Amino acid sequence: MSRIFLAATGRHIGCGLAACLIVFAGTPAALGQLTVSADFPGGSAEVLVIDVDSEIASIEVRPKLRYDRGWPCWWYFRVDGAVAGQRLNVTVRANQEPFREGRTLSPAWALPRRAAISSDNVHWSQTDPGEAQRDRITYPVLAPATTFWLAWGPPFQSAHADELLALIAAKVEPATPFELARTREGRAVNGIRLGNPDAGDVVWIQARQHAWESGSSWVAEGFVRWVACDDPAAVRLRERTQIVFIPIMDVDNVQLGAGGKDATPRDHNRDWCTEPIYPEVAAAQVLIGQLIDAGRLRVFLDLHNPAAGDKLPFYFGPSDYENLPEVERSNYDRFLSHTVRRVGEPIGFLPHFRSSDYIKTKEERDRVSRHWVAGRGGPDLTALTLETSWDTDHGTISGYRKVGQGLARALADFLTDE
Ligand SMILES: [Zn+2]
């Protein structure tokens, strides 16, 4: 029986099951020099156990619960005091406390097969696959440095977004950063318009309505980097199109390290109604409505990450696909076939649309952004939700960027092959 130090008690106690299940949220917890902390933007961890007495030191955490702020699946923390090259077993246990009244989360959402790991909080790779049990997974970690970071996936915070928007603004002309809205907590939701401001065709692309889906922001990053690049196809795209780009919609929950999905009373992607509660959703509705009224919105793309079992990226497309007017269905088909070609080559892509019929009522479906936008546009508007797989070997910054780049190339193909 190993000896465990729990910082909140200051006592060594035996590792009986009950002791291991006790939650001590007061990070950092420490024995000797080994500490775990998550008190930074996007951080999320409750320290359950730090054991340095066993032959292989171990850490056990679970995602921090933020009641009413969505699924407790996102985790992101820093380890200090390790020895570079030291072996550690890092266990992440699913947080199955209710995250809102009467709701708990299935463990799979919080337990990627491989964790993201970084020695500088900038460059991220994947750990070796962990050993999974029903409600937890243990990653074999080789400490890359004295201080290192572990996360559910590569984090993408507001600082990443600001840096990206500044980079794009400096690279292409014209490119105009703008503030879409101030969140309920007063933070800026930033975006950028690039390409031809007088173009007849406008593309709206947004990511991260669900805060835990950090991969969707990296896909967005790969998308906009290609749009802003010197490839002649990208230059042509910017000449004939304006692109409106928003890398993080739910800025508040991204900052907090909360999941966002299924927040109380509803999350961002169920807020597209006549009285939205999120200012950024309301602002997007106004701008998108104006573009539709002017007959300019050609493509709407909403970026997400799906369930762990979805191993191929895919689109949620129109629920009434079979009954669409021929011109509209043909646009959806063309967009899909270009995507399959451009994303499918390096990553793979589901060659048919999925419909969001899993949403039980029409009233709720109509509050999904894709449905709200498609319902207002004409047959010339193609509106899609992209779900990029995360629990695969491509769930990395470079894998997500490839998806984003492929998406941008598919868009360019789509707008030029008519
Ligand atoms: Zn989502």
Tab-separated table of C-alpha atoms and ligand atoms in Angstrom:
chain	number	residue	atom	x	y	z
A	1	MET	CA	0.000	0.000	0.000
A	2	SER	CA	1.625	3.196	-1.103
A	3	ARG	CA	1.651	6.316	0.949
A	4	ILE	CA	-0.221	9.280	-0.385
A	5	PHE	CA	0.112	12.896	0.576
A	6	LEU	CA	-3.004	14.964	0.227
A	7	ALA	CA	-2.185	18.625	0.410
A	8	ALA	CA	-5.552	19.604	1.778
A	9	THR	CA	-5.033	17.481	4.901
A	10	GLY	CA	-1.271	17.629	5.257
A	11	ARG	CA	-1.259	13.990	6.387
A	12	HIS	CA	0.179	10.827	4.939
A	13	ILE	CA	-2.564	8.278	4.653
A	14	GLY	CA	-2.888	4.824	3.191
A	15	CYS	CA	-4.281	4.547	-0.278
A	16	GLY	CA	-7.569	2.958	0.667
A	17	LEU	CA	-10.160	3.325	-2.073
A	18	ALA	CA	-12.123	5.875	-0.106
A	19	ALA	CA	-9.055	8.059	0.310
A	20	CYS	CA	-8.315	7.926	-3.409
A	21	LEU	CA	-11.827	9.028	-4.226
A	22	ILE	CA	-11.752	12.067	-1.989
A	23	VAL	CA	-11.552	15.257	-4.013
A	24	PHE	CA	-9.264	18.045	-2.977
A	25	ALA	CA	-9.838	20.994	-5.223
A	26	GLY	CA	-7.311	23.208	-3.500
A	27	THR	CA	-4.499	23.008	-6.029
A	28	PRO	CA	-1.561	23.052	-6.085
A	29	ALA	CA	-1.097	19.819	-4.180
A	30	ALA	CA	2.461	18.844	-3.433
A	31	LEU	CA	4.840	16.311	-2.064
A	32	GLY	CA	8.407	17.399	-2.177
A	33	GLN	CA	8.638	19.368	-5.367
A	34	LEU	CA	5.952	17.665	-7.456
A	35	THR	CA	2.951	19.944	-7.823
A	36	VAL	CA	-0.065	20.198	-10.088
A	37	SER	CA	-1.794	23.474	-10.825
A	38	ALA	CA	-4.448	24.793	-13.179
A	39	ASP	CA	-4.819	28.424	-12.096
A	40	PHE	CA	-4.273	29.934	-15.541
A	41	PRO	CA	-6.540	30.751	-18.509
A	42	GLY	CA	-8.320	27.596	-19.610
A	43	GLY	CA	-6.891	25.529	-16.751
A	44	SER	CA	-9.066	22.749	-15.373
A	45	ALA	CA	-8.070	20.080	-12.866
A	46	GLU	CA	-8.988	18.824	-9.447
A	47	VAL	CA	-6.087	16.991	-7.887
A	48	LEU	CA	-7.118	13.646	-6.427
A	49	VAL	CA	-3.770	12.037	-5.698
A	50	ILE	CA	-0.073	12.766	-5.966
A	51	ASP	CA	2.030	9.752	-5.046
A	52	VAL	CA	5.799	10.010	-5.160
A	53	ASP	CA	6.517	7.103	-2.830
A	54	SER	CA	5.834	4.353	-5.328
A	55	GLU	CA	8.471	3.147	-7.752
A	56	ILE	CA	6.770	5.143	-10.494
A	57	ALA	CA	5.324	8.418	-9.245
A	58	SER	CA	1.704	8.974	-10.096
A	59	ILE	CA	-0.733	11.828	-10.388
A	60	GLU	CA	-4.485	11.522	-10.501
A	61	VAL	CA	-6.779	14.365	-11.479
A	62	ARG	CA	-10.213	14.913	-12.853
A	63	PRO	CA	-11.651	17.809	-14.863
A	64	LYS	CA	-12.868	20.585	-12.620
A	65	LEU	CA	-16.623	20.861	-12.358
A	66	ARG	CA	-18.086	24.272	-13.096
A	67	TYR	CA	-21.728	23.780	-12.280
A	68	ASP	CA	-24.089	25.150	-14.947
A	69	ARG	CA	-21.138	25.943	-17.239
A	70	GLY	CA	-21.368	22.814	-19.355
A	71	TRP	CA	-19.799	19.395	-19.641
A	72	PRO	CA	-16.898	18.672	-17.256
A	73	CYS	CA	-14.778	17.030	-19.943
A	74	TRP	CA	-11.984	19.568	-20.553
A	75	TRP	CA	-8.806	19.278	-18.474
A	76	TYR	CA	-5.566	21.202	-18.726
A	77	PHE	CA	-2.922	21.492	-16.015
A	78	ARG	CA	0.726	22.137	-15.298
A	79	VAL	CA	3.093	19.813	-13.464
A	80	ASP	CA	6.043	21.385	-11.654
A	81	GLY	CA	8.931	19.755	-9.885
A	82	ALA	CA	9.376	16.710	-12.074
A	83	VAL	CA	12.770	15.459	-13.156
A	84	ALA	CA	13.288	15.544	-16.908
A	85	GLY	CA	13.096	11.973	-18.158
A	86	GLN	CA	11.215	10.806	-15.066
A	87	ARG	CA	8.472	8.255	-15.642
A	88	LEU	CA	5.069	9.160	-14.273
A	89	ASN	CA	1.681	7.549	-14.427
A	90	VAL	CA	-0.912	10.240	-14.930
A	91	THR	CA	-4.486	9.146	-14.385
A	92	VAL	CA	-7.435	11.221	-15.483
A	93	ARG	CA	-10.679	10.185	-13.896
A	94	ALA	CA	-13.965	11.273	-15.454
A	95	ASN	CA	-15.897	13.797	-13.408
A	96	GLN	CA	-19.322	12.269	-12.984
A	97	GLU	CA	-20.780	14.793	-10.593
A	98	PRO	CA	-23.938	16.468	-11.945
A	99	PHE	CA	-22.899	19.419	-14.127
A	100	ARG	CA	-26.436	20.804	-14.115
A	101	GLU	CA	-29.623	19.655	-12.507
A	102	GLY	CA	-30.143	15.966	-13.182
A	103	ARG	CA	-27.323	15.647	-15.729
A	104	THR	CA	-24.020	13.785	-15.590
A	105	LEU	CA	-21.556	13.219	-18.402
A	106	SER	CA	-20.527	9.920	-19.954
A	107	PRO	CA	-16.808	9.306	-19.185
A	108	ALA	CA	-15.725	8.881	-22.824
A	109	TRP	CA	-15.851	12.621	-23.518
A	110	ALA	CA	-13.098	13.324	-20.995
A	111	LEU	CA	-10.744	10.436	-21.713
A	112	PRO	CA	-8.829	10.702	-24.990
A	113	ARG	CA	-6.711	7.668	-25.797
A	114	ARG	CA	-3.645	9.905	-25.926
A	115	ALA	CA	-3.196	13.103	-23.910
A	116	ALA	CA	-1.646	16.308	-25.207
A	117	ILE	CA	1.712	17.109	-23.597
A	118	SER	CA	4.003	20.126	-23.838
A	119	SER	CA	7.236	21.290	-22.253
A	120	ASP	CA	6.620	24.962	-23.126
A	121	ASN	CA	2.815	25.349	-23.266
A	122	VAL	CA	3.228	26.224	-26.955
A	123	HIS	CA	4.295	23.108	-28.840
A	124	TRP	CA	2.155	20.062	-28.138
A	125	SER	CA	2.561	16.396	-28.922
A	126	GLN	CA	0.652	13.303	-27.837
A	127	THR	CA	1.556	10.891	-25.054
A	128	ASP	CA	1.613	7.198	-25.744
A	129	PRO	CA	-1.855	5.659	-25.533
A	130	GLY	CA	-3.161	5.355	-22.014
A	131	GLU	CA	-4.559	2.315	-20.291
A	132	ALA	CA	-8.287	2.873	-20.076
A	133	GLN	CA	-10.835	1.643	-17.617
A	134	ARG	CA	-14.502	2.512	-17.675
A	135	ASP	CA	-14.197	5.838	-15.884
A	136	ARG	CA	-10.499	6.679	-16.069
A	137	ILE	CA	-7.383	6.389	-18.153
A	138	THR	CA	-3.734	6.220	-17.116
A	139	TYR	CA	-1.173	7.772	-19.432
A	140	PRO	CA	2.455	6.658	-19.282
A	141	VAL	CA	4.300	9.964	-19.222
A	142	LEU	CA	7.994	10.626	-19.625
A	143	ALA	CA	8.452	14.066	-18.082
A	144	PRO	CA	9.904	16.214	-20.890
A	145	ALA	CA	11.151	18.862	-18.450
A	146	THR	CA	10.935	19.976	-14.827
A	147	THR	CA	7.749	21.829	-15.731
A	148	PHE	CA	5.345	20.516	-18.319
A	149	TRP	CA	1.692	20.733	-19.281
A	150	LEU	CA	-0.908	18.074	-19.966
A	151	ALA	CA	-4.298	18.613	-21.548
A	152	TRP	CA	-7.284	16.889	-23.085
A	153	GLY	CA	-6.072	18.284	-26.406
A	154	PRO	CA	-3.907	21.152	-27.613
A	155	PRO	CA	-5.315	24.278	-25.915
A	156	PHE	CA	-6.418	27.250	-27.996
A	157	GLN	CA	-7.080	30.260	-25.790
A	158	SER	CA	-7.908	33.912	-26.440
A	159	ALA	CA	-4.184	34.665	-26.578
A	160	HIS	CA	-3.863	32.252	-29.511
A	161	ALA	CA	-6.808	33.928	-31.220
A	162	ASP	CA	-5.404	37.432	-30.753
A	163	GLU	CA	-2.001	36.395	-32.049
A	164	LEU	CA	-3.568	34.701	-35.065
A	165	LEU	CA	-5.764	37.673	-35.960
A	166	ALA	CA	-2.791	40.043	-35.700
A	167	LEU	CA	-0.730	37.760	-37.920
A	168	ILE	CA	-3.443	37.593	-40.582
A	169	ALA	CA	-4.029	41.357	-40.416
A	170	ALA	CA	-0.318	41.964	-40.988
A	171	LYS	CA	-0.076	39.469	-43.840
A	172	VAL	CA	-2.933	40.258	-46.195
A	173	GLU	CA	-4.536	43.386	-47.511
A	174	PRO	CA	-7.334	44.116	-46.958
A	175	ALA	CA	-7.903	42.426	-43.623
A	176	THR	CA	-9.829	44.155	-40.883
A	177	PRO	CA	-10.003	42.833	-37.326
A	178	PHE	CA	-13.277	43.573	-35.583
A	179	GLU	CA	-14.942	42.977	-32.263
A	180	LEU	CA	-18.055	40.895	-32.806
A	181	ALA	CA	-19.356	41.485	-29.283
A	182	ARG	CA	-18.522	41.700	-25.608
A	183	THR	CA	-19.465	38.554	-23.733
A	184	ARG	CA	-21.746	38.466	-20.728
A	185	GLU	CA	-18.581	38.675	-18.612
A	186	GLY	CA	-17.214	41.592	-20.615
A	187	ARG	CA	-14.586	39.859	-22.752
A	188	ALA	CA	-14.042	40.690	-26.406
A	189	VAL	CA	-15.134	38.162	-29.033
A	190	ASN	CA	-12.779	39.005	-31.851
A	191	GLY	CA	-12.851	38.211	-35.532
A	192	ILE	CA	-11.426	39.407	-38.808
A	193	ARG	CA	-12.778	40.181	-42.255
A	194	LEU	CA	-10.418	39.437	-45.093
A	195	GLY	CA	-10.661	39.379	-48.830
A	196	ASN	CA	-12.639	41.686	-51.070
A	197	PRO	CA	-14.999	43.862	-48.987
A	198	ASP	CA	-17.134	44.552	-52.063
A	199	ALA	CA	-17.377	40.942	-53.170
A	200	GLY	CA	-20.792	39.586	-53.972
A	201	ASP	CA	-19.988	36.364	-52.123
A	202	VAL	CA	-19.319	36.227	-48.397
A	203	VAL	CA	-18.225	33.210	-46.360
A	204	TRP	CA	-18.871	33.158	-42.610
A	205	ILE	CA	-16.779	30.740	-40.559
A	206	GLN	CA	-16.871	30.441	-36.778
A	207	ALA	CA	-15.458	28.001	-34.247
A	208	ARG	CA	-15.781	27.066	-30.627
A	209	GLN	CA	-19.403	27.582	-29.775
A	210	HIS	CA	-18.555	24.730	-27.408
A	211	ALA	CA	-15.589	25.689	-25.277
A	212	TRP	CA	-14.148	22.202	-24.696
A	213	GLU	CA	-13.747	21.663	-28.457
A	214	SER	CA	-10.310	23.255	-28.719
A	215	GLY	CA	-9.617	21.296	-31.896
A	216	SER	CA	-12.253	23.300	-33.745
A	217	SER	CA	-10.243	26.493	-33.186
A	218	TRP	CA	-7.102	24.809	-34.535
A	219	VAL	CA	-9.083	23.755	-37.609
A	220	ALA	CA	-10.172	27.382	-37.966
A	221	GLU	CA	-6.539	28.450	-37.611
A	222	GLY	CA	-5.464	26.102	-40.414
A	223	PHE	CA	-8.335	27.398	-42.544
A	224	VAL	CA	-7.487	31.080	-42.224
A	225	ARG	CA	-3.751	30.534	-42.623
A	226	TRP	CA	-4.417	28.964	-46.007
A	227	VAL	CA	-6.890	31.683	-47.016
A	228	ALA	CA	-4.191	34.267	-46.214
A	229	CYS	CA	-1.370	32.421	-47.987
A	230	ASP	CA	0.283	33.131	-51.335
A	231	ASP	CA	-1.087	30.108	-53.185
A	232	PRO	CA	-2.692	31.487	-56.380
A	233	ALA	CA	-5.943	29.723	-55.473
A	234	ALA	CA	-5.988	31.523	-52.116
A	235	VAL	CA	-5.238	34.848	-53.792
A	236	ARG	CA	-8.133	34.262	-56.218
A	237	LEU	CA	-10.406	33.331	-53.327
A	238	ARG	CA	-9.608	36.609	-51.553
A	239	GLU	CA	-10.140	38.600	-54.755
A	240	ARG	CA	-13.615	37.282	-55.375
A	241	THR	CA	-14.842	36.616	-51.830
A	242	GLN	CA	-14.971	38.194	-48.417
A	243	ILE	CA	-14.351	35.863	-45.491
A	244	VAL	CA	-15.646	36.626	-42.010
A	245	PHE	CA	-13.678	34.603	-39.475
A	246	ILE	CA	-14.264	34.106	-35.730
A	247	PRO	CA	-11.937	31.610	-34.005
A	248	ILE	CA	-13.621	31.497	-30.566
A	249	MET	CA	-17.299	32.182	-29.942
A	250	ASP	CA	-17.649	31.079	-26.290
A	251	VAL	CA	-14.766	33.180	-24.997
A	252	ASP	CA	-15.989	33.129	-21.378
A	253	ASN	CA	-16.017	29.364	-20.958
A	254	VAL	CA	-12.753	28.990	-22.875
A	255	GLN	CA	-11.157	31.398	-20.401
A	256	LEU	CA	-12.711	29.616	-17.425
A	257	GLY	CA	-11.710	26.148	-18.598
A	258	ALA	CA	-15.359	25.060	-18.577
A	259	GLY	CA	-16.902	22.738	-21.149
A	260	GLY	CA	-19.668	25.061	-22.296
A	261	LYS	CA	-21.682	22.326	-24.011
A	262	ASP	CA	-25.095	21.917	-22.354
A	263	ALA	CA	-24.537	24.941	-20.135
A	264	THR	CA	-27.543	26.224	-18.211
A	265	PRO	CA	-30.005	27.292	-19.501
A	266	ARG	CA	-28.552	26.487	-22.932
A	267	ASP	CA	-25.242	26.563	-24.753
A	268	HIS	CA	-24.217	28.793	-27.650
A	269	ASN	CA	-25.311	26.345	-30.317
A	270	ARG	CA	-28.834	26.181	-28.897
A	271	ASP	CA	-29.089	29.942	-28.541
A	272	TRP	CA	-29.912	30.923	-32.134
A	273	CYS	CA	-33.434	32.088	-31.416
A	274	THR	CA	-35.346	35.350	-31.254
A	275	GLU	CA	-33.979	36.215	-27.809
A	276	PRO	CA	-30.419	34.892	-27.536
A	277	ILE	CA	-28.777	35.120	-24.119
A	278	TYR	CA	-25.216	35.355	-25.465
A	279	PRO	CA	-24.287	38.773	-26.929
A	280	GLU	CA	-21.903	37.135	-29.420
A	281	VAL	CA	-24.729	34.976	-30.795
A	282	ALA	CA	-27.004	38.007	-31.038
A	283	ALA	CA	-24.303	39.992	-32.860
A	284	ALA	CA	-23.613	37.133	-35.274
A	285	GLN	CA	-27.328	36.844	-36.020
A	286	VAL	CA	-27.516	40.538	-36.911
A	287	LEU	CA	-24.491	40.466	-39.223
A	288	ILE	CA	-25.463	37.183	-40.853
A	289	GLY	CA	-29.024	38.427	-41.290
A	290	GLN	CA	-27.722	41.525	-43.068
A	291	LEU	CA	-25.560	39.415	-45.380
A	292	ILE	CA	-28.487	37.155	-46.214
A	293	ASP	CA	-30.786	40.113	-46.832
A	294	ALA	CA	-28.176	41.553	-49.200
A	295	GLY	CA	-28.003	38.211	-51.028
A	296	ARG	CA	-24.293	37.890	-50.264
A	297	LEU	CA	-23.916	34.964	-47.858
A	298	ARG	CA	-22.854	31.939	-49.898
A	299	VAL	CA	-21.300	29.665	-47.269
A	300	PHE	CA	-21.717	29.326	-43.505
A	301	LEU	CA	-19.363	27.010	-41.616
A	302	ASP	CA	-19.635	26.200	-37.910
A	303	LEU	CA	-16.689	24.216	-36.525
A	304	HIS	CA	-16.934	21.587	-33.780
A	305	ASN	CA	-15.451	18.373	-32.408
A	306	PRO	CA	-17.723	15.289	-32.247
A	307	ALA	CA	-17.901	12.223	-29.986
A	308	ALA	CA	-14.834	10.107	-29.217
A	309	GLY	CA	-16.167	7.286	-31.379
A	310	ASP	CA	-16.370	9.443	-34.504
A	311	LYS	CA	-13.033	8.573	-36.081
A	312	LEU	CA	-13.612	10.417	-39.368
A	313	PRO	CA	-14.375	14.129	-39.697
A	314	PHE	CA	-17.854	14.737	-41.066
A	315	TYR	CA	-20.509	17.330	-41.822
A	316	PHE	CA	-23.850	17.771	-40.243
A	317	GLY	CA	-25.831	18.796	-43.308
A	318	PRO	CA	-29.444	19.580	-44.056
A	319	SER	CA	-32.053	17.438	-42.292
A	320	ASP	CA	-34.291	17.694	-45.354
A	321	TYR	CA	-31.539	16.832	-47.833
A	322	GLU	CA	-33.791	14.568	-49.945
A	323	ASN	CA	-36.365	17.324	-50.403
A	324	LEU	CA	-34.017	20.186	-51.206
A	325	PRO	CA	-34.400	22.004	-54.521
A	326	GLU	CA	-31.986	20.489	-57.018
A	327	VAL	CA	-29.695	23.511	-57.192
A	328	GLU	CA	-29.350	23.596	-53.422
A	329	ARG	CA	-28.719	19.864	-53.086
A	330	SER	CA	-26.183	20.037	-55.875
A	331	ASN	CA	-24.308	22.792	-54.004
A	332	TYR	CA	-24.191	20.655	-50.864
A	333	ASP	CA	-22.995	17.687	-52.912
A	334	ARG	CA	-20.255	19.711	-54.571
A	335	PHE	CA	-19.055	21.121	-51.266
A	336	LEU	CA	-18.935	17.641	-49.787
A	337	SER	CA	-17.100	16.106	-52.727
A	338	HIS	CA	-14.470	18.873	-52.678
A	339	THR	CA	-14.055	18.355	-48.942
A	340	VAL	CA	-13.696	14.602	-49.311
A	341	ARG	CA	-10.969	15.216	-51.867
A	342	ARG	CA	-9.134	17.985	-49.998
A	343	VAL	CA	-9.468	16.752	-46.410
A	344	GLY	CA	-9.891	13.076	-47.159
A	345	GLU	CA	-6.498	12.697	-48.790
A	346	PRO	CA	-4.426	13.323	-45.644
A	347	ILE	CA	-6.994	12.672	-42.912
A	348	GLY	CA	-10.083	10.862	-44.225
A	349	PHE	CA	-13.596	12.302	-44.410
A	350	LEU	CA	-17.069	10.786	-44.150
A	351	PRO	CA	-18.402	10.791	-47.735
A	352	HIS	CA	-21.999	11.571	-46.815
A	353	PHE	CA	-23.816	14.085	-44.647
A	354	ARG	CA	-25.072	13.276	-41.217
A	355	SER	CA	-28.257	14.922	-40.081
A	356	SER	CA	-28.843	16.309	-36.615
A	357	ASP	CA	-31.982	14.231	-36.167
A	358	TYR	CA	-30.588	13.141	-32.812
A	359	ILE	CA	-31.928	16.472	-31.574
A	360	LYS	CA	-35.375	15.485	-30.471
A	361	THR	CA	-37.582	18.451	-31.300
A	362	LYS	CA	-37.800	20.801	-34.260
A	363	GLU	CA	-37.931	23.709	-31.831
A	364	GLU	CA	-34.489	22.759	-30.477
A	365	ARG	CA	-33.051	21.981	-33.928
A	366	ASP	CA	-34.114	25.419	-35.104
A	367	ARG	CA	-31.943	26.939	-32.354
A	368	VAL	CA	-28.801	25.293	-33.790
A	369	SER	CA	-26.769	27.874	-35.698
A	370	ARG	CA	-26.590	25.861	-38.932
A	371	HIS	CA	-30.357	25.460	-38.967
A	372	TRP	CA	-30.980	29.084	-38.046
A	373	VAL	CA	-28.749	30.292	-40.879
A	374	ALA	CA	-29.954	27.772	-43.471
A	375	GLY	CA	-33.558	28.560	-42.595
A	376	ARG	CA	-33.020	32.195	-43.540
A	377	GLY	CA	-30.942	31.732	-46.662
A	378	GLY	CA	-32.026	30.835	-50.160
A	379	PRO	CA	-30.943	27.903	-52.315
A	380	ASP	CA	-27.600	29.624	-53.005
A	381	LEU	CA	-26.539	29.329	-49.370
A	382	THR	CA	-24.617	26.284	-48.202
A	383	ALA	CA	-24.568	25.966	-44.404
A	384	LEU	CA	-22.618	23.189	-42.720
A	385	THR	CA	-21.409	22.075	-39.312
A	386	LEU	CA	-17.951	20.533	-39.517
A	387	GLU	CA	-17.170	17.953	-36.843
A	388	THR	CA	-13.450	17.159	-36.718
A	389	SER	CA	-12.464	13.926	-34.979
A	390	TRP	CA	-10.225	14.328	-31.942
A	391	ASP	CA	-9.643	10.907	-30.434
A	392	THR	CA	-7.274	9.841	-33.195
A	393	ASP	CA	-3.604	10.255	-34.041
A	394	HIS	CA	-4.670	13.348	-36.049
A	395	GLY	CA	-6.067	15.096	-32.962
A	396	THR	CA	-2.997	17.332	-32.882
A	397	ILE	CA	-2.274	20.900	-33.930
A	398	SER	CA	-0.824	19.719	-37.231
A	399	GLY	CA	-3.683	17.274	-37.829
A	400	TYR	CA	-6.297	19.942	-37.154
A	401	ARG	CA	-4.428	22.413	-39.357
A	402	LYS	CA	-4.508	19.915	-42.205
A	403	VAL	CA	-8.268	19.634	-41.866
A	404	GLY	CA	-8.583	23.430	-41.838
A	405	GLN	CA	-6.347	23.826	-44.855
A	406	GLY	CA	-8.276	21.135	-46.705
A	407	LEU	CA	-11.523	22.879	-45.818
A	408	ALA	CA	-10.217	26.181	-47.197
A	409	ARG	CA	-9.072	24.530	-50.415
A	410	ALA	CA	-12.434	22.791	-50.742
A	411	LEU	CA	-14.119	26.170	-50.311
A	412	ALA	CA	-11.932	27.707	-53.022
A	413	ASP	CA	-12.715	24.796	-55.349
A	414	PHE	CA	-16.407	25.091	-54.579
A	415	LEU	CA	-16.568	28.790	-55.389
A	416	THR	CA	-14.609	28.497	-58.622
A	417	ASP	CA	-15.898	25.322	-60.278
A	418	GLU	CA	-19.455	26.527	-60.897
B	1	ZN	ZN	-19.827	21.232	-30.488
